[in-house]
């Protein structure tokens, strides 16, 4: 019954007028940036982060979370109507969603995408509520030893699930961890690699790093591509899907939700993995795989359910363990820390209204999104008519003002610019920057826990193997590493990520 | 050297890793490493620096063995203009104020597009954007930025 009490507490928080308002602001912004290709939730959340400082913690998190899952809805609209993914998570929706639109069935495709997302969002909210309590209870038993092992597992998972070669992603994690050591060492008070710059003594602020690497660098890379955008223009009648459509889509919706919920929890899962896996599964079990790519409704329902479920369950490691599952959750950690809340398992017991309020708001948010997206779809379509050449200077501008606003210092603008150059370089050499950001955010925690564990064990590293939870976690790490070295698994992974 | 690499992407990524790793080790050469039970501030950066450099060497070596795709053309114009607009913003913000800094930023970055030209719609967008920033960020959210800086107000 504790679950009901918690959910009630959550609902009473989420239904407060100002929280409903921030939720609405979040999902509207989320839908907007989701619809627009070329700007994703990471720079948006990074941009709004400094301005959530004055809000109560629950309002801030509710709004930022709304941006994230709202973007999953918006992304599919663009995918279906323009055949350009609004977000990475909606890449596969292009295949069958756009095919349906070309057959004059844009209405049902949009409706099924929204309904699938809503269904998945509702189920995922329950999954989060069910899983959070036992996980948080387990996490309270953790000492520095277990935390270190868990962080290692999280970072490694981020490497495995990132695109590109494992060794390069691993190097990106090391680079991120190294950048994370910049600043004053908490144990000794010694300034490390600050180059005598006072602004660096608190460490590299990750907001300018994220904005540079994911915002500005993306813009520079986008400018190389030709802008071709053709909106399928048809009267969006028949938004209500037929009974046959629903019947065909429902099993795919359920399977997609299950896949998305499971993959979302994995650290490093990212936005692309759940929908791709769901699509591959639908194609595999379909009686007639030939239909896929030609407007199969399951090919819309499954991936759309998966990406929304995954987006939401990726909050589980953050809320229960204080560990971000992806780069966006790393920004959420930043939001918590700005509010003076140290992320970790104690947040669940110390701030129940915050945690359950955010969980409950996901459901109210999903309900709002259903309404925002279906009847108002015409509004979002008209947004697509804004050409990128008018849009990107505004994004550059928001990045600049946002980084300046964090601490009102021009230094952050220079830092963002440097990271943009680095980020553009990494785009060019085909390395994903997300593991770097995760390393940067987790680095201080990793070092702190490692040093504390070693101090407790008198410098004996075997402590990581003699404590059972830690040993299990490290065993998983070892198995994953060995599996990565095996050529058969490597080939499978390349296939899975390339599909 | 780079010309004979069969996978230029891996080659350059590796070079960066080696450079950053070694620079970190070199900067941190004076930090106390301490002992296993009481680690000094230099322990972690040194380990990470060497690890990063090692992976860089791996990447460079592999670039001579495995084939890969070329890096492709670099959009120098876009790169320079977007970077330049950010630099102008940083330089102008605290001296000339928000409005001139944003004007410079928008005009310079907009020039990065291949289809940059003057049109009424874009000009209207520019004015709307300036008004939006002044209202939302300065008035609404209270970011301490002067609309017009010391250059104008003396």
XYZ file of C-alpha atoms in Angstrom:
653
model
C 0.000 0.000 0.000
C 3.055 2.143 0.339
C 3.020 2.402 -3.425
C -0.434 3.976 -3.399
C 0.549 6.448 -0.706
C 3.585 7.394 -2.727
C 1.629 7.771 -5.943
C -0.992 9.851 -4.143
C 1.709 12.084 -2.733
C 3.149 12.346 -6.223
C -0.182 13.199 -7.792
C -0.911 15.819 -5.180
C 2.421 17.441 -6.048
C 2.049 17.082 -9.794
C -1.508 18.436 -9.773
C -0.619 21.664 -8.005
C -1.427 24.514 -10.333
C 2.098 25.838 -10.773
C 3.514 22.345 -11.330
C 0.865 21.640 -13.958
C 1.853 24.899 -15.595
C 5.591 24.048 -15.626
C 4.751 20.586 -16.902
C 2.767 22.162 -19.735
C 5.602 24.594 -20.531
C 8.018 21.656 -20.564
C 5.992 19.452 -22.884
C 5.173 22.336 -25.264
C 8.851 23.287 -25.537
C 9.687 19.603 -25.840
C 7.226 19.083 -28.682
C 8.487 22.197 -30.454
C 12.154 21.200 -30.381
C 11.145 17.630 -31.154
C 9.366 18.759 -34.302
C 12.279 20.925 -35.413
C 15.161 18.894 -36.785
C 18.572 20.218 -35.824
C 17.813 21.028 -32.217
C 17.437 18.284 -29.664
C 16.513 18.006 -26.001
C 20.124 18.093 -24.730
C 20.988 21.680 -25.737
C 17.460 22.769 -24.810
C 17.664 21.360 -21.305
C 21.203 22.702 -20.943
C 19.953 26.115 -22.017
C 17.037 26.201 -19.602
C 19.037 24.746 -16.714
C 20.436 28.057 -15.437
C 16.964 29.537 -15.365
C 15.445 26.797 -13.214
C 17.540 28.032 -10.318
C 14.756 30.215 -8.952
C 12.072 27.518 -9.181
C 11.227 25.015 -6.459
C 13.111 21.754 -7.150
C 10.025 19.746 -8.117
C 8.825 22.363 -10.613
C 12.287 22.548 -12.164
C 12.583 18.788 -12.610
C 9.001 18.388 -13.817
C 9.581 20.983 -16.520
C 12.949 19.577 -17.648
C 11.576 16.020 -17.712
C 8.645 17.255 -19.806
C 11.043 18.625 -22.404
C 12.698 15.229 -22.696
C 9.649 13.053 -23.232
C 7.809 15.803 -25.097
C 10.600 15.733 -27.671
C 9.852 12.054 -28.296
C 6.303 12.965 -29.360
C 7.341 15.899 -31.520
C 10.072 13.960 -33.262
C 7.632 11.479 -34.716
C 5.477 14.211 -36.317
C 8.435 15.368 -38.393
C 9.446 11.804 -39.171
C 6.010 10.943 -40.513
C 5.308 14.118 -42.472
C 8.760 15.109 -43.730
C 10.731 11.860 -43.674
C 13.375 13.647 -41.591
C 13.742 12.488 -38.006
C 13.014 15.369 -35.634
C 15.038 13.474 -33.039
C 17.443 10.540 -33.182
C 14.818 8.484 -31.404
C 12.401 8.811 -34.312
C 14.763 7.688 -37.078
C 12.942 4.388 -37.584
C 9.528 6.047 -37.541
C 10.502 7.616 -40.871
C 10.481 4.210 -42.558
C 6.881 3.180 -42.156
C 5.398 6.413 -40.841
C 6.388 8.386 -43.913
C 5.338 5.531 -46.179
C 1.896 5.706 -44.595
C 1.812 9.474 -45.111
C 2.600 9.069 -48.805
C -0.296 6.656 -49.087
C -2.555 9.401 -47.738
C -2.695 7.865 -44.290
C -0.760 10.558 -42.420
C -3.656 11.034 -40.013
C -3.775 7.451 -38.734
C 0.052 7.309 -38.612
C 0.217 10.419 -36.424
C -2.611 9.157 -34.261
C -1.074 5.719 -33.774
C 2.301 7.318 -32.952
C 0.694 9.528 -30.309
C -1.498 6.789 -28.872
C 1.440 4.372 -28.703
C 3.548 6.997 -26.960
C 0.775 7.690 -24.490
C 0.203 4.002 -23.778
C 3.950 3.443 -23.273
C 4.232 6.550 -21.109
C 1.447 5.355 -18.845
C 2.941 1.881 -18.436
C 6.452 3.263 -17.925
C 5.200 5.553 -15.160
C 3.904 2.485 -13.305
C 7.165 0.614 -13.969
C 9.156 3.483 -12.466
C 6.897 3.581 -9.416
C 7.196 -0.194 -8.911
C 10.960 -0.458 -9.408
C 12.076 2.655 -7.584
C 11.393 1.534 -4.025
C 13.256 -1.819 -4.003
C 16.165 -0.343 -5.950
C 16.487 2.597 -3.613
C 16.359 0.241 -0.625
C 19.151 -1.834 -2.128
C 21.163 1.270 -2.890
C 21.026 2.410 0.730
C 23.244 -0.579 1.590
C 25.899 0.710 -0.798
C 29.249 1.927 0.496
C 31.988 3.660 -1.462
C 33.162 0.250 -2.706
C 29.823 -0.666 -4.319
C 29.382 2.828 -5.689
C 32.719 2.693 -7.438
C 31.876 -0.654 -9.056
C 28.443 0.583 -10.076
C 29.904 3.717 -11.651
C 32.403 1.590 -13.579
C 29.542 -0.567 -14.842
C 27.544 2.498 -15.842
C 30.413 4.048 -17.762
C 31.208 0.793 -19.526
C 27.576 0.309 -20.521
C 27.630 3.790 -22.018
C 30.624 2.746 -24.111
C 29.063 -0.458 -25.369
C 25.788 1.129 -26.362
C 27.371 4.144 -28.054
C 27.836 4.129 -31.805
C 31.285 3.652 -33.243
C 34.231 1.624 -32.080
C 34.438 0.453 -28.482
C 38.043 1.534 -27.987
C 37.326 5.061 -29.202
C 34.264 5.359 -26.950
C 36.331 4.076 -24.047
C 38.925 6.735 -24.813
C 36.120 9.320 -24.766
C 35.149 8.171 -21.279
C 38.768 8.565 -20.128
C 38.885 11.999 -21.717
C 35.689 12.944 -19.876
C 37.002 11.592 -16.570
C 40.231 13.500 -17.091
C 38.351 16.737 -17.745
C 36.375 15.929 -14.593
C 39.526 16.097 -12.482
C 39.999 19.771 -13.340
C 39.422 21.982 -10.326
C 40.262 21.931 -6.650
C 40.791 18.425 -5.271
C 38.280 18.021 -2.433
C 40.572 15.843 -0.316
C 43.751 17.885 -0.358
C 42.596 21.304 -1.524
C 45.212 21.299 -4.265
C 44.279 23.044 -7.506
C 44.582 20.652 -10.431
C 44.992 21.707 -14.073
C 43.268 25.013 -13.496
C 45.959 26.952 -15.416
C 45.564 29.565 -12.703
C 42.084 30.470 -13.956
C 39.815 31.136 -10.957
C 36.691 30.139 -12.936
C 38.098 26.607 -13.216
C 38.628 26.034 -9.509
C 35.119 24.600 -9.097
C 35.739 22.294 -12.008
C 34.611 22.418 -15.621
C 30.969 23.395 -15.711
C 29.283 20.726 -17.828
C 26.557 22.999 -19.208
C 28.940 24.919 -21.510
C 30.570 21.611 -22.426
C 27.192 20.058 -23.310
C 26.034 23.146 -25.216
C 29.270 23.315 -27.175
C 29.396 19.650 -28.060
C 25.706 19.002 -28.667
C 24.462 22.473 -29.630
C 27.033 24.524 -31.532
C 28.992 21.590 -32.963
C 25.785 20.097 -34.364
C 24.905 23.410 -36.016
C 28.273 23.610 -37.740
C 27.875 20.027 -38.939
C 24.294 20.690 -40.100
C 25.436 23.639 -42.199
C 27.346 21.203 -44.403
C 24.200 19.356 -45.350
C 21.771 20.545 -47.946
C 18.444 21.542 -46.662
C 15.730 19.572 -48.383
C 12.459 19.499 -46.623
C 9.227 18.508 -48.230
C 6.238 18.449 -45.999
C 3.600 15.989 -47.085
C 0.709 18.388 -47.353
C -2.626 16.762 -47.119
C -5.702 17.501 -45.143
C -5.173 15.773 -41.855
C -8.607 14.284 -41.666
C -9.382 10.953 -40.087
C -7.119 11.428 -37.110
C -9.067 8.737 -35.332
C -7.541 5.415 -36.357
C -9.884 2.686 -37.468
C -10.631 -0.338 -35.322
C -8.534 -2.486 -37.676
C -5.581 -0.113 -37.290
C -5.803 -0.259 -33.527
C -6.107 -4.012 -33.555
C -2.989 -4.361 -35.687
C -1.031 -1.824 -33.690
C -1.896 -2.846 -30.152
C 0.322 -5.964 -29.785
C 3.249 -4.014 -31.298
C 2.562 -1.233 -28.810
C 2.764 -3.683 -25.886
C 5.975 -5.292 -27.153
C 7.540 -1.893 -27.847
C 6.684 -0.719 -24.350
C 8.312 -3.789 -22.808
C 11.488 -3.403 -24.877
C 11.689 0.320 -24.248
C 11.167 -0.012 -20.496
C 13.901 -2.637 -20.212
C 16.461 -0.876 -22.422
C 15.776 2.549 -20.957
C 16.979 1.452 -17.525
C 20.364 0.384 -18.887
C 23.012 3.006 -18.317
C 24.135 4.589 -21.544
C 21.027 3.374 -23.349
C 20.626 6.586 -25.249
C 17.653 7.510 -27.371
C 18.260 5.405 -30.451
C 18.524 1.886 -29.085
C 14.945 1.134 -27.893
C 13.122 2.116 -31.124
C 15.671 0.289 -33.301
C 15.345 -2.878 -31.258
C 11.559 -2.660 -31.296
C 11.511 -2.198 -35.067
C 13.837 -5.147 -35.602
C 11.616 -7.319 -33.418
C 8.405 -6.322 -35.206
C 9.972 -7.091 -38.546
C 11.246 -10.432 -37.310
C 7.971 -11.722 -35.900
C 5.675 -10.301 -38.578
C 3.969 -12.877 -40.763
C 4.783 -10.823 -43.821
C 8.032 -8.837 -43.282
C 7.724 -7.499 -46.849
C 5.201 -4.925 -45.684
C 7.764 -3.157 -43.522
C 9.068 0.032 -45.040
C 5.879 0.271 -47.090
C 3.557 1.601 -44.425
C 3.166 -1.191 -41.867
C 1.375 0.254 -38.878
C 3.279 -2.019 -36.461
C 6.473 -0.333 -37.667
C 5.132 2.934 -36.285
C 3.483 1.658 -33.117
C 6.340 -0.516 -31.800
C 9.243 1.970 -32.091
C 7.120 4.928 -30.958
C 6.065 3.034 -27.825
C 9.657 1.928 -27.242
C 11.222 5.382 -27.463
C 8.747 6.934 -25.091
C 8.979 4.083 -22.569
C 12.775 4.190 -22.767
C 12.866 7.952 -22.278
C 10.893 7.598 -19.075
C 12.493 4.531 -17.507
C 15.920 6.102 -18.004
C 14.937 8.172 -14.972
C 15.089 5.069 -12.754
C 18.888 4.924 -12.245
C 18.883 8.682 -11.695
C 16.148 8.708 -9.087
C 17.227 5.585 -7.190
C 21.019 5.549 -7.463
C 21.895 9.079 -8.473
C 23.559 7.735 -11.607
C 22.604 9.186 -14.992
C 21.705 6.655 -17.691
C 22.538 9.041 -20.526
C 23.828 12.504 -21.291
C 20.433 14.062 -20.693
C 20.114 12.499 -17.264
C 23.564 13.918 -16.529
C 22.011 17.342 -17.066
C 19.202 16.400 -14.664
C 21.867 15.649 -12.048
C 23.143 19.141 -12.673
C 19.635 20.499 -12.102
C 19.421 18.649 -8.777
C 22.819 19.880 -7.651
C 21.914 23.461 -8.521
C 18.990 23.078 -6.132
C 21.401 21.940 -3.424
C 20.258 18.314 -3.586
C 23.037 15.721 -3.690
C 21.791 12.974 -6.034
C 21.770 9.454 -4.612
C 19.519 6.877 -2.977
C 18.835 9.137 -0.008
C 16.900 11.549 -2.259
C 14.054 9.048 -2.369
C 13.565 9.115 1.414
C 14.531 12.713 2.032
C 12.602 14.300 -0.837
C 9.608 12.011 -1.438
C 7.446 14.842 -2.766
C 10.104 15.671 -5.349
C 10.688 12.120 -6.583
C 7.067 10.997 -6.662
C 5.944 14.372 -7.961
C 8.252 13.986 -10.950
C 7.065 10.406 -11.517
C 3.389 11.373 -11.347
C 3.975 14.409 -13.564
C 5.125 12.082 -16.329
C 1.634 10.720 -16.530
C -0.082 14.125 -16.480
C 2.522 15.282 -19.003
C 1.774 12.395 -21.322
C -1.935 13.205 -21.151
C -1.180 16.814 -22.074
C 1.010 15.635 -24.947
C -1.774 13.517 -26.380
C -3.987 16.589 -26.493
C -1.247 18.953 -27.666
C -0.136 16.660 -30.455
C -3.289 15.311 -32.002
C -5.780 18.153 -32.402
C -3.032 20.762 -32.709
C -0.872 18.893 -35.182
C -1.450 21.560 -37.832
C 0.285 24.128 -35.648
C 3.421 21.999 -35.399
C 3.380 21.345 -39.110
C 3.413 25.073 -39.780
C 6.491 25.342 -37.548
C 8.261 23.008 -39.940
C 7.948 25.642 -42.629
C 10.512 27.826 -40.826
C 13.691 27.215 -42.808
C 16.836 26.147 -40.951
C 18.746 29.224 -42.139
C 16.403 31.397 -40.073
C 16.434 28.999 -37.171
C 20.066 28.274 -36.454
C 21.198 31.839 -35.619
C 18.526 31.754 -32.901
C 19.951 28.488 -31.572
C 23.472 29.957 -31.504
C 22.048 32.941 -29.665
C 20.253 30.822 -27.064
C 23.394 28.760 -26.498
C 25.430 31.931 -25.890
C 22.940 33.563 -23.533
C 22.356 30.269 -21.728
C 26.023 29.607 -21.000
C 26.552 33.193 -19.950
C 23.544 32.985 -17.643
C 24.861 30.042 -15.566
C 27.334 32.145 -13.660
C 27.202 35.455 -15.522
C 30.709 34.994 -16.819
C 32.091 35.348 -20.315
C 34.559 32.582 -19.474
C 31.786 30.019 -19.964
C 31.189 31.372 -23.475
C 34.858 30.737 -24.352
C 34.643 27.301 -22.775
C 31.558 26.504 -24.865
C 33.327 27.679 -28.004
C 36.329 25.459 -27.261
C 34.058 22.488 -26.685
C 32.200 23.238 -29.906
C 35.469 23.030 -31.852
C 36.339 19.781 -30.095
C 32.813 18.466 -30.647
C 32.927 19.315 -34.358
C 36.258 17.510 -34.609
C 34.747 14.432 -32.991
C 31.735 14.526 -35.341
C 34.183 14.659 -38.238
C 36.210 11.678 -37.035
C 33.035 9.745 -36.254
C 33.215 9.530 -32.479
C 30.114 10.036 -30.366
C 30.605 12.727 -27.688
C 28.003 11.365 -25.231
C 30.443 9.083 -23.305
C 32.675 12.105 -22.695
C 29.876 14.034 -21.036
C 28.979 11.054 -18.876
C 32.618 10.696 -17.841
C 32.838 14.388 -17.032
C 29.767 14.264 -14.796
C 30.561 10.969 -13.091
C 34.322 11.579 -12.824
C 34.368 13.420 -9.487
C 32.036 10.814 -7.941
C 34.165 7.975 -9.305
C 37.403 9.404 -7.941
C 35.872 10.310 -4.589
C 34.404 6.840 -4.051
C 37.569 5.107 -5.243
C 39.757 7.073 -2.858
C 37.373 6.581 0.044
C 37.116 2.837 -0.623
C 40.888 2.481 -0.807
C 41.281 4.453 2.383
C 38.801 2.210 4.205
C 40.542 -0.904 2.899
C 44.034 0.370 3.738
C 45.076 0.498 0.140
C 44.092 -3.074 -0.616
C 42.325 -3.162 -3.994
C 40.962 -6.680 -3.385
C 38.149 -5.078 -1.375
C 36.308 -4.530 -4.671
C 36.189 -8.295 -5.170
C 35.541 -9.488 -1.626
C 32.363 -7.503 -1.060
C 29.547 -9.446 -2.746
C 27.524 -6.690 -4.452
C 30.662 -5.063 -5.765
C 32.034 -8.419 -6.954
C 28.846 -9.130 -8.907
C 28.911 -5.690 -10.524
C 32.550 -6.061 -11.518
C 31.884 -9.575 -12.810
C 29.269 -8.090 -15.144
C 31.873 -5.541 -16.250
C 34.355 -8.340 -16.958
C 31.807 -10.381 -18.913
C 30.857 -7.330 -20.998
C 34.492 -6.554 -21.736
C 35.242 -10.137 -22.742
C 32.125 -10.253 -24.891
C 33.279 -7.091 -26.658
C 36.563 -8.771 -27.544
C 34.834 -11.752 -29.117
C 34.522 -11.190 -32.864
C 31.084 -12.828 -33.115
C 29.507 -10.454 -30.599
C 31.314 -7.539 -32.182
C 29.795 -8.333 -35.557
C 26.311 -8.631 -34.045
C 26.722 -5.282 -32.320
C 27.820 -3.574 -35.524
C 24.790 -5.031 -37.257
C 22.422 -4.026 -34.489
C 23.706 -0.452 -34.357
C 23.803 -0.101 -38.128
C 20.244 -1.231 -38.756
C 52.335 10.398 -41.702
C 48.629 11.140 -41.808
C 48.604 10.682 -45.556
C 49.605 7.038 -45.368
C 47.051 6.163 -42.686
C 44.378 3.934 -44.169
C 41.797 5.182 -41.694
C 42.302 8.937 -41.270
C 39.411 9.215 -38.818
C 41.039 6.799 -36.374
C 44.419 8.420 -36.971
C 43.354 11.927 -36.000
C 41.191 10.788 -33.097
C 44.207 8.861 -31.788
C 46.508 11.856 -32.163
C 44.154 13.988 -30.067
C 43.927 11.311 -27.372
C 47.717 11.000 -27.184
C 48.164 14.775 -27.060
C 45.568 15.373 -24.331
C 46.734 12.379 -22.297
C 50.388 13.388 -22.360
C 49.631 17.046 -21.667
C 47.594 15.986 -18.618
C 50.430 13.791 -17.371
C 52.917 16.610 -17.951
C 50.812 19.258 -16.178
C 50.214 16.871 -13.298
C 53.857 15.816 -12.966
C 54.280 17.829 -9.752
C 51.050 16.754 -8.080
C 51.544 14.387 -5.161
C 50.472 10.867 -6.081
C 50.423 9.612 -2.491
C 50.055 5.949 -1.584
C 47.310 3.394 -2.253
C 45.530 4.007 1.030
C 46.007 7.790 1.007
C 45.979 8.910 -2.575
C 47.221 12.337 -3.418
C 45.607 14.678 -5.924
C 47.941 13.506 -8.677
C 47.017 9.820 -8.655
C 43.816 9.849 -10.676
C 44.832 12.350 -13.376
C 48.096 10.511 -13.977
C 46.406 7.123 -14.362
C 43.768 8.603 -16.680
C 46.336 10.531 -18.697
C 48.409 7.403 -19.387
C 45.292 5.334 -20.165
C 44.060 7.948 -22.626
C 47.449 8.153 -24.320
C 47.592 4.345 -24.536
C 44.207 4.224 -26.274
C 45.408 6.981 -28.583
C 48.429 4.887 -29.578
C 46.115 1.926 -30.165
C 43.872 4.036 -32.386
C 46.795 5.420 -34.417
C 48.365 1.987 -34.890
C 45.053 0.558 -35.986
C 44.557 3.345 -38.498
C 47.491 1.946 -40.479
C 46.058 -1.576 -40.518
C 42.316 -1.161 -40.986
C 40.584 0.654 -43.798
C 38.172 3.435 -43.049
C 36.286 6.214 -44.725
C 37.918 9.614 -45.315
C 37.098 12.538 -43.047
C 35.209 14.428 -45.723
C 35.182 18.112 -46.402
C 35.276 20.543 -43.539
C 32.837 23.423 -43.745
C 35.429 26.079 -42.981
C 33.058 28.918 -43.782
C 30.335 27.702 -41.422
C 32.895 26.828 -38.784
C 34.576 30.221 -38.944
C 31.367 32.233 -39.022
C 29.629 30.378 -36.199
C 32.793 30.512 -34.085
C 33.320 34.163 -35.032
C 29.785 35.095 -34.053
C 30.305 33.499 -30.642
C 33.602 35.351 -30.191
C 31.928 38.646 -31.091
C 29.169 37.941 -28.575
C 31.723 37.228 -25.849
C 33.726 40.357 -26.628
C 30.813 42.742 -27.039
C 28.460 41.597 -24.278
C 30.101 43.287 -21.314
C 31.374 46.374 -23.115
C 28.761 47.241 -25.730
C 25.780 45.556 -24.126
C 23.322 42.850 -25.070
C 21.648 44.422 -28.097
C 24.839 45.123 -30.108
C 26.292 41.741 -29.069
C 23.183 39.904 -30.262
C 23.030 41.899 -33.494
C 26.592 40.924 -34.283
C 25.960 37.314 -33.313
C 22.821 36.913 -35.407
C 24.130 38.673 -38.515
C 27.489 36.913 -38.546
C 26.118 33.462 -37.821
C 23.290 33.878 -40.343
C 25.909 34.554 -43.003
C 27.083 30.970 -42.515
C 24.070 29.708 -44.441
C 24.449 29.183 -48.146
C 21.167 30.941 -48.716
C 21.952 34.092 -46.742
C 20.306 37.124 -48.223
C 18.353 40.113 -47.033
C 14.626 39.637 -46.820
C 11.791 41.215 -44.895
C 10.835 38.037 -43.066
C 14.373 37.514 -41.736
C 14.649 41.145 -40.645
C 11.342 40.902 -38.814
C 12.565 37.710 -37.164
C 15.720 39.498 -36.067
C 13.796 42.303 -34.400
C 11.407 39.844 -32.756
C 14.310 37.782 -31.443
C 16.011 40.846 -29.964
C 12.791 41.915 -28.254
C 12.229 38.369 -26.984
C 15.706 38.166 -25.447
C 15.451 41.582 -23.844
C 12.047 40.782 -22.359
C 12.541 37.156 -21.318
C 16.169 37.010 -20.226
C 16.837 40.512 -18.916
C 13.432 41.621 -17.640
C 11.819 38.252 -16.936
C 14.612 35.987 -15.723
C 16.808 38.769 -14.427
C 20.102 37.809 -16.064
C 22.350 40.774 -15.272
C 23.095 41.986 -18.787
C 22.925 45.639 -19.790
C 20.877 46.217 -22.925
C 23.334 48.918 -23.949
C 26.742 48.793 -22.296
C 29.346 51.286 -21.164
C 30.258 52.179 -24.756
C 26.951 53.932 -25.144
C 26.107 55.109 -21.652
C 29.572 56.443 -20.949
